[in-house]
Amino acid sequence: MQIRTRFAPSPTGMLHIGGVRTALYSWLYAKKLKGQFVLRIEDTDTERSTKEATQAILDSMEWLGLTYDEGPFYQTERMERYKEVIKQLLNSGKAYRCYCSKERLDDLRSKQLANKEKPCYDGLCRKHNPDDPNQPFVVRFKNPKDGAVTFNDQVHGTITFQNSELDDLIIARSDGTPTYNFCVVVDDMDMQITHVIRGSDHINNTPRQINILNALDYTPPIYAHVPMILGSDGKKLSKRHGAVSAMQFCDEGFLPEALLNYLVRLGWAYGDQEIFSITEMANLFDIKDINKAASMVNPEKLLWLNQHYMKTKKPEEIAKYLRPHLETLNIDTSNGPELTKVIAIQAERCHTLVEIAEKSRYFYQNVSSYEEKAQKHLKAEIAPVLTEIKTELQNLANWQASEIHTIINNNAGKLGLKLGKVAQPIRVAVTGGTVSPPIDITLELIGKEQVLVRLDKALTFIYNHASV
Ligand code: GLU
């Protein structure tokens, strides 16, 4: 059997990480079994669907590398097909026109509620159907009255719904437009989906969809309903918990691998392994191993994973993802050290690409001001040794960290000072702050010319601020 999975988001809000995880699981399962993965945009709710949300879905899939073999399909482009299947069900007597007025339905509902019954359509038009073309009507699916629908959910096990609990679902509104559950059914059938992996919030839709598929003589797919992702406080995930939309993680400087690795583990485990390459995930993942319980976000773990990938991936690869963040901060890297060298030294000190970008400005731009708390290192008594070091650096032919280290170390030694006492004013002079990678490497990367310019600038600052 050719495995075919799909991701079917509704573009009614930004694609959030719960959706991305569903997409990932569907994608991995198709990859693992050499099947195909389909992207379908469920945009029939035209009031709530937006172009921006659709674009965010496409952008997120691309950023994360969740490639699809077919699609994107848009439900709004398949209306004729849905109408055709509605006709087919009407002709075969498996659906019927319902002429009940809104007043009658409201009345029915109030009575059922007053009797403490579950509100549902009573099937009046199922029995005597006047077929009056001049009257407005909806089309309802003739749900079986007896028996039960049972399916073997790959996550939750056997789930059974009594047909008596399911009323005759409206499949076409009075304006002829098909309804949500119906479109899903036609699409899963036409797209020959074998495995539906989706959020647990759809469990209640599944028996209805199975009944309609049966009425269409189509064998229902296998279902796997993935539990929710909750906030770190166990409550429904929302903006309060930090980033929730996929592209926000991109903007905040996370690598796709890190987010995917994080998401695969939120709800699935393979022993106590934490790090999974994409290939490894695809080989090891199985829907049968998805957790039954909801999982909670763990921002620290994501930061840890992100740093892991920033440190272990090739700096050339990281550079590709880092550049847009540098551009956002107006940091032009065309003059200055090779970006890969900066990445190699900064990755272990930072948790996100944004952090690397923010902490690397001084490699490419002169210091515009000294941080308030750093200014105490630029004192008059340090001027002579800074001047001496500047001269020695100026004469240094081989601009390398080891040589730079020797110069600073020797000067500190001559004055009986610890290396840090001399290194810190130099650090402030060249970076504007008190934190950077080791001073010798920092100077090597900033480059001779800029280092000399910045030492001069710091000396001027010292003279201007020296107390008399
Ligand atoms: N469009 C639905 C959603 O975004 C998913 C439907 C499905 O996967 O069957 O929640």
mmCIF file of C-alpha atoms and ligand atoms in Angstrom, residues 6-12 15-16 19 22 40-43 75 180-181 184-185 188 196-199 201-202 205 209 223 225, ligand 1:
data_model
loop_
_atom_site.group_PDB
_atom_site.id
_atom_site.type_symbol
_atom_site.label_atom_id
_atom_site.label_comp_id
_atom_site.label_asym_id
_atom_site.label_seq_id
_atom_site.Cartn_x
_atom_site.Cartn_y
_atom_site.Cartn_z
ATOM 1 C CA ARG A 6 -1.763 15.083 4.640
ATOM 2 C CA PHE A 7 -1.607 18.291 6.577
ATOM 3 C CA ALA A 8 -4.855 20.233 6.331
ATOM 4 C CA PRO A 9 -4.623 23.538 8.171
ATOM 5 C CA SER A 10 -7.380 26.149 8.176
ATOM 6 C CA PRO A 11 -5.848 29.560 7.455
ATOM 7 C CA THR A 12 -7.929 31.306 10.088
ATOM 8 C CA LEU A 15 0.039 28.543 12.101
ATOM 9 C CA HIS A 16 0.953 27.633 15.653
ATOM 10 C CA GLY A 19 -0.198 22.585 13.917
ATOM 11 C CA THR A 22 0.902 17.651 13.392
ATOM 12 C CA ARG A 40 -4.295 21.033 1.718
ATOM 13 C CA ILE A 41 -5.447 24.476 2.767
ATOM 14 C CA GLU A 42 -8.938 24.263 4.292
ATOM 15 C CA ASP A 43 -10.092 27.745 3.426
ATOM 16 C CA GLN A 75 -10.730 23.788 -0.845
ATOM 17 C CA TYR A 180 -16.504 21.646 6.756
ATOM 18 C CA ASN A 181 -16.795 17.948 7.642
ATOM 19 C CA VAL A 184 -12.691 16.977 4.538
ATOM 20 C CA VAL A 185 -14.335 13.674 3.609
ATOM 21 C CA ASP A 188 -9.478 12.593 2.013
ATOM 22 C CA VAL A 196 -5.119 11.011 8.897
ATOM 23 C CA ILE A 197 -2.913 12.444 11.624
ATOM 24 C CA ARG A 198 -4.545 15.459 13.248
ATOM 25 C CA GLY A 199 -5.311 17.159 16.548
ATOM 26 C CA ASP A 201 -9.936 18.264 18.873
ATOM 27 C CA HIS A 202 -11.158 16.448 15.755
ATOM 28 C CA ASN A 205 -15.703 14.710 13.759
ATOM 29 C CA GLN A 209 -16.670 11.504 8.527
ATOM 30 C CA TYR A 223 -6.838 7.858 12.134
ATOM 31 C CA HIS A 225 -5.416 11.972 16.935
HETATM 32 N N1 GLU B 1 -8.568 22.119 9.092
HETATM 33 C C1 GLU B 1 -8.499 21.465 10.363
HETATM 34 C C2 GLU B 1 -7.745 22.321 11.343
HETATM 35 O O1 GLU B 1 -7.011 23.205 10.945
HETATM 36 C C3 GLU B 1 -7.853 20.103 10.297
HETATM 37 C C4 GLU B 1 -8.757 19.088 9.715
HETATM 38 C C5 GLU B 1 -8.183 17.726 9.585
HETATM 39 O O2 GLU B 1 -6.962 17.567 9.760
HETATM 40 O O3 GLU B 1 -8.958 16.845 9.275
HETATM 41 O O4 GLU B 1 -7.873 22.125 12.529
#
